[in-house]
């Protein structure tokens, strides 16, 4: 194949990474070159060296410029140094560049790679920016720490619509949503509700919902039943690893992090420092990431040629040490020899494994802004740090009743979400973190001035207020959870 002139090549940012990164990146670039991928590589130095030279995020500013200028970023795994307050580079890149969708196809290659699930071929679309990964954590009392789980309407709608658009573009038949909305009715409930609404826009695609715990168990035991799964950040993180593990192929999976302008493509695994520099690493995960990148850039044909050559190599039993099984494999090879074997097979299609048939499809899902509902303040949860004496909630209740100013009423006190006043049970464990719910006695409309009046009064009674949460209704619908037993 003749090389394309440089002017027609798509610029791609490349990071060789740490550990096995340079070996597997070299392998992948050789395969891309041999397949005639019209790409112009611009290399950035990120990772361990950048961390150790003083960039706590692992990425120098000139690398940001290159990554932001180019549409696609092919990244080998990097090592995050232990301790020293170093921030995860992946999380920094995802959040800074708005890479809202993590797309991880997981396929089993049985019988050539050992897996009990020969029919497994699913794609996990994981929300990549929100949820517990916003990283907003606080220690509030001697005994209690908290993290904020943020789920937004635009973020949820966008990732869910991305999953349906993906299913439509790549000929998938079903999208499964996974949440824990039986417990988190407002946060996970919002995601589930958005799913039901968006699903109606795609009547030709089947849709279903599973509670995440049973859903994860089914991914482990019957992965064949899933096609596209869309879920929140943390659940997606966990089920992606379960899926890769049961496919028998953590070292074979790639992933895409999709944003509106820049997208990043990588292997699922880390930098494997234990095997670095030994010519034994499997380059397949990064190669799968590169195939996703080619499809994203409109080179589905080249992605197909590469994946089919790679599947043919697996079928020929030419395996790196991580997937080599005596009796199942023909020949154990190192990184370079595996790369040569894939290049030799460019143009071949597998005879038993399902050949790759990628289609060019540009999926673009802009964020949506919703209309502003009518917001009414009907109370406030005041959180107190209180650990006096035996910590009996009836004493705290009496203190708050006497400090409660006119225009306010103490509705209840909870400890770790369980109602302990009025009328709690002695078996409930009391920590030093109390949520005290105050409401308007006549259901009247409140304002921030009323809250300040309440807080001043509680402060005057020596209450240690650590935070407040306002209790709103939105278009008449309650925007906060009830206490257990309220
Ligand atoms: P790891 O994925 O690097 O290694 C886990 C095990 O799998 C090791 O035994 C390793 O030898 C093996 N392995 C991984 N990739 C392989 C491959 N391509 N071929 C053959 N064997 C392979 O996970 P870890 O040891 O927990 O992490 C090592 C470093 O990687 C850490 O610094 C971590 O922070 C980093 N990491 C980076 C990324 C990323 O850049 N996307 C992701 C995960 C971990």
mmCIF file of N, CA and C and ligand atoms in Angstrom, residues 20 24 75-82 90 94 250-251 266-275 280-285 320-322, ligand 1:
data_model
loop_
_atom_site.group_PDB
_atom_site.id
_atom_site.type_symbol
_atom_site.label_atom_id
_atom_site.label_comp_id
_atom_site.label_asym_id
_atom_site.label_seq_id
_atom_site.Cartn_x
_atom_site.Cartn_y
_atom_site.Cartn_z
ATOM 1 N N UNK A 20 5.220 -1.220 30.351
ATOM 2 C CA UNK A 20 5.175 -1.885 29.046
ATOM 3 C C UNK A 20 4.690 -0.937 27.941
ATOM 4 N N UNK A 24 4.351 -1.810 23.778
ATOM 5 C CA UNK A 24 3.073 -2.114 23.115
ATOM 6 C C UNK A 24 2.689 -0.995 22.144
ATOM 7 N N UNK A 75 -3.251 6.559 23.802
ATOM 8 C CA UNK A 75 -2.448 6.647 25.016
ATOM 9 C C UNK A 75 -2.099 5.253 25.548
ATOM 10 N N UNK A 76 -0.807 5.015 25.736
ATOM 11 C CA UNK A 76 -0.371 3.775 26.384
ATOM 12 C C UNK A 76 -0.537 3.960 27.897
ATOM 13 N N UNK A 77 -0.594 2.845 28.653
ATOM 14 C CA UNK A 77 -0.794 3.000 30.112
ATOM 15 C C UNK A 77 0.360 3.723 30.775
ATOM 16 N N UNK A 78 0.039 4.434 31.827
ATOM 17 C CA UNK A 78 1.085 5.162 32.562
ATOM 18 C C UNK A 78 1.101 4.687 34.024
ATOM 19 N N UNK A 79 2.217 4.933 34.683
ATOM 20 C CA UNK A 79 2.355 4.552 36.085
ATOM 21 C C UNK A 79 2.103 5.782 36.948
ATOM 22 N N UNK A 80 1.197 5.650 37.920
ATOM 23 C CA UNK A 80 1.000 6.744 38.879
ATOM 24 C C UNK A 80 1.907 6.452 40.070
ATOM 25 N N UNK A 81 2.915 7.341 40.339
ATOM 26 C CA UNK A 81 3.784 7.061 41.486
ATOM 27 C C UNK A 81 2.977 6.984 42.776
ATOM 28 N N UNK A 82 3.397 6.088 43.677
ATOM 29 C CA UNK A 82 2.674 5.893 44.947
ATOM 30 C C UNK A 82 2.935 7.073 45.879
ATOM 31 N N UNK A 90 -5.504 9.830 34.295
ATOM 32 C CA UNK A 90 -6.681 9.479 33.512
ATOM 33 C C UNK A 90 -7.892 10.295 33.928
ATOM 34 N N UNK A 94 -9.855 12.932 31.536
ATOM 35 C CA UNK A 94 -11.279 12.734 31.256
ATOM 36 C C UNK A 94 -12.107 13.942 31.637
ATOM 37 N N UNK A 250 -8.477 -9.655 30.142
ATOM 38 C CA UNK A 250 -8.188 -8.284 30.611
ATOM 39 C C UNK A 250 -7.114 -7.672 29.707
ATOM 40 N N UNK A 251 -6.161 -8.480 29.276
ATOM 41 C CA UNK A 251 -5.066 -7.976 28.435
ATOM 42 C C UNK A 251 -5.472 -7.755 26.984
ATOM 43 N N UNK A 266 -7.326 3.780 24.506
ATOM 44 C CA UNK A 266 -6.272 3.127 25.289
ATOM 45 C C UNK A 266 -6.591 1.648 25.510
ATOM 46 N N UNK A 267 -5.653 0.966 26.178
ATOM 47 C CA UNK A 267 -5.907 -0.409 26.629
ATOM 48 C C UNK A 267 -6.585 -0.315 27.982
ATOM 49 N N UNK A 268 -7.248 -1.393 28.369
ATOM 50 C CA UNK A 268 -7.933 -1.400 29.656
ATOM 51 C C UNK A 268 -6.931 -1.610 30.803
ATOM 52 N N UNK A 269 -5.854 -2.337 30.523
ATOM 53 C CA UNK A 269 -4.918 -2.694 31.601
ATOM 54 C C UNK A 269 -3.963 -1.550 31.935
ATOM 55 N N UNK A 270 -3.153 -1.750 32.978
ATOM 56 C CA UNK A 270 -2.191 -0.745 33.417
ATOM 57 C C UNK A 270 -0.812 -0.953 32.802
ATOM 58 N N UNK A 271 0.199 -0.334 33.415
ATOM 59 C CA UNK A 271 1.534 -0.287 32.808
ATOM 60 C C UNK A 271 2.383 -1.534 33.098
ATOM 61 N N UNK A 272 1.827 -2.477 33.865
ATOM 62 C CA UNK A 272 2.474 -3.777 34.124
ATOM 63 C C UNK A 272 3.984 -3.672 34.347
ATOM 64 N N UNK A 273 4.422 -2.913 35.352
ATOM 65 C CA UNK A 273 5.881 -2.739 35.543
ATOM 66 C C UNK A 273 6.609 -4.065 35.775
ATOM 67 N N UNK A 274 5.869 -5.092 36.262
ATOM 68 C CA UNK A 274 6.513 -6.389 36.539
ATOM 69 C C UNK A 274 7.060 -7.066 35.289
ATOM 70 N N UNK A 275 6.514 -6.731 34.108
ATOM 71 C CA UNK A 275 6.995 -7.406 32.895
ATOM 72 C C UNK A 275 7.594 -6.410 31.890
ATOM 73 N N UNK A 280 7.510 -9.413 26.503
ATOM 74 C CA UNK A 280 6.483 -10.443 26.711
ATOM 75 C C UNK A 280 5.069 -9.861 26.754
ATOM 76 N N UNK A 281 4.945 -8.527 26.808
ATOM 77 C CA UNK A 281 3.617 -7.911 26.971
ATOM 78 C C UNK A 281 2.734 -8.160 25.754
ATOM 79 N N UNK A 282 1.452 -8.281 26.008
ATOM 80 C CA UNK A 282 0.474 -8.460 24.942
ATOM 81 C C UNK A 282 0.022 -7.079 24.449
ATOM 82 N N UNK A 283 0.237 -6.770 23.173
ATOM 83 C CA UNK A 283 -0.161 -5.428 22.674
ATOM 84 C C UNK A 283 -1.636 -5.354 22.286
ATOM 85 N N UNK A 284 -2.399 -6.451 22.476
ATOM 86 C CA UNK A 284 -3.762 -6.534 21.922
ATOM 87 C C UNK A 284 -4.727 -5.475 22.471
ATOM 88 N N UNK A 285 -4.629 -5.170 23.780
ATOM 89 C CA UNK A 285 -5.557 -4.199 24.372
ATOM 90 C C UNK A 285 -5.401 -2.843 23.711
ATOM 91 N N UNK A 320 0.650 -14.573 23.109
ATOM 92 C CA UNK A 320 1.619 -14.071 24.093
ATOM 93 C C UNK A 320 1.399 -14.835 25.407
ATOM 94 N N UNK A 321 2.364 -14.707 26.316
ATOM 95 C CA UNK A 321 2.382 -15.549 27.516
ATOM 96 C C UNK A 321 1.102 -15.450 28.341
ATOM 97 N N UNK A 322 0.472 -14.257 28.391
ATOM 98 C CA UNK A 322 -0.706 -14.079 29.239
ATOM 99 C C UNK A 322 -1.906 -14.902 28.773
HETATM 100 P P1 LIG B 1 -1.742 -3.812 35.469
HETATM 101 O O1 LIG B 1 -2.916 -3.910 34.551
HETATM 102 O O2 LIG B 1 -0.614 -2.982 35.008
HETATM 103 O O3 LIG B 1 -1.177 -5.284 35.775
HETATM 104 C C1 LIG B 1 -1.950 -6.328 36.356
HETATM 105 C C2 LIG B 1 -1.382 -7.691 35.926
HETATM 106 O O4 LIG B 1 -1.704 -7.925 34.547
HETATM 107 C C3 LIG B 1 0.137 -7.765 36.028
HETATM 108 O O5 LIG B 1 0.499 -9.073 36.433
HETATM 109 C C4 LIG B 1 0.619 -7.522 34.614
HETATM 110 O O6 LIG B 1 1.856 -8.143 34.320
HETATM 111 C C5 LIG B 1 -0.515 -8.118 33.780
HETATM 112 N N1 LIG B 1 -0.681 -7.397 32.516
HETATM 113 C C6 LIG B 1 -1.233 -6.170 32.348
HETATM 114 N N2 LIG B 1 -1.212 -5.830 31.071
HETATM 115 C C7 LIG B 1 -0.642 -6.840 30.401
HETATM 116 C C8 LIG B 1 -0.340 -7.059 29.030
HETATM 117 N N3 LIG B 1 -0.628 -6.161 28.088
HETATM 118 N N4 LIG B 1 0.271 -8.206 28.698
HETATM 119 C C9 LIG B 1 0.559 -9.146 29.621
HETATM 120 N N5 LIG B 1 0.301 -9.007 30.930
HETATM 121 C C10 LIG B 1 -0.298 -7.858 31.310
HETATM 122 O O7 LIG B 1 -2.306 -3.287 36.874
HETATM 123 P P2 LIG B 1 -1.522 -2.798 38.170
HETATM 124 O O8 LIG B 1 -0.329 -3.683 38.417
HETATM 125 O O9 LIG B 1 -2.567 -2.681 39.206
HETATM 126 O O10 LIG B 1 -1.025 -1.332 37.851
HETATM 127 C C11 LIG B 1 0.293 -1.013 37.436
HETATM 128 C C12 LIG B 1 0.379 0.485 37.166
HETATM 129 O O11 LIG B 1 -0.499 0.827 36.084
HETATM 130 C C13 LIG B 1 -0.026 1.377 38.342
HETATM 131 O O12 LIG B 1 0.872 2.451 38.456
HETATM 132 C C14 LIG B 1 -1.393 1.883 37.953
HETATM 133 O O13 LIG B 1 -1.659 3.143 38.514
HETATM 134 C C15 LIG B 1 -1.260 1.962 36.453
HETATM 135 N N6 LIG B 1 -2.534 1.895 35.697
HETATM 136 C C16 LIG B 1 -2.626 2.698 34.605
HETATM 137 C C17 LIG B 1 -3.771 2.636 33.823
HETATM 138 C C18 LIG B 1 -3.867 3.540 32.633
HETATM 139 O O14 LIG B 1 -2.927 4.259 32.334
HETATM 140 N N7 LIG B 1 -4.976 3.522 31.917
HETATM 141 C C19 LIG B 1 -4.811 1.750 34.132
HETATM 142 C C20 LIG B 1 -4.662 0.908 35.245
HETATM 143 C C21 LIG B 1 -3.510 0.981 36.021
#
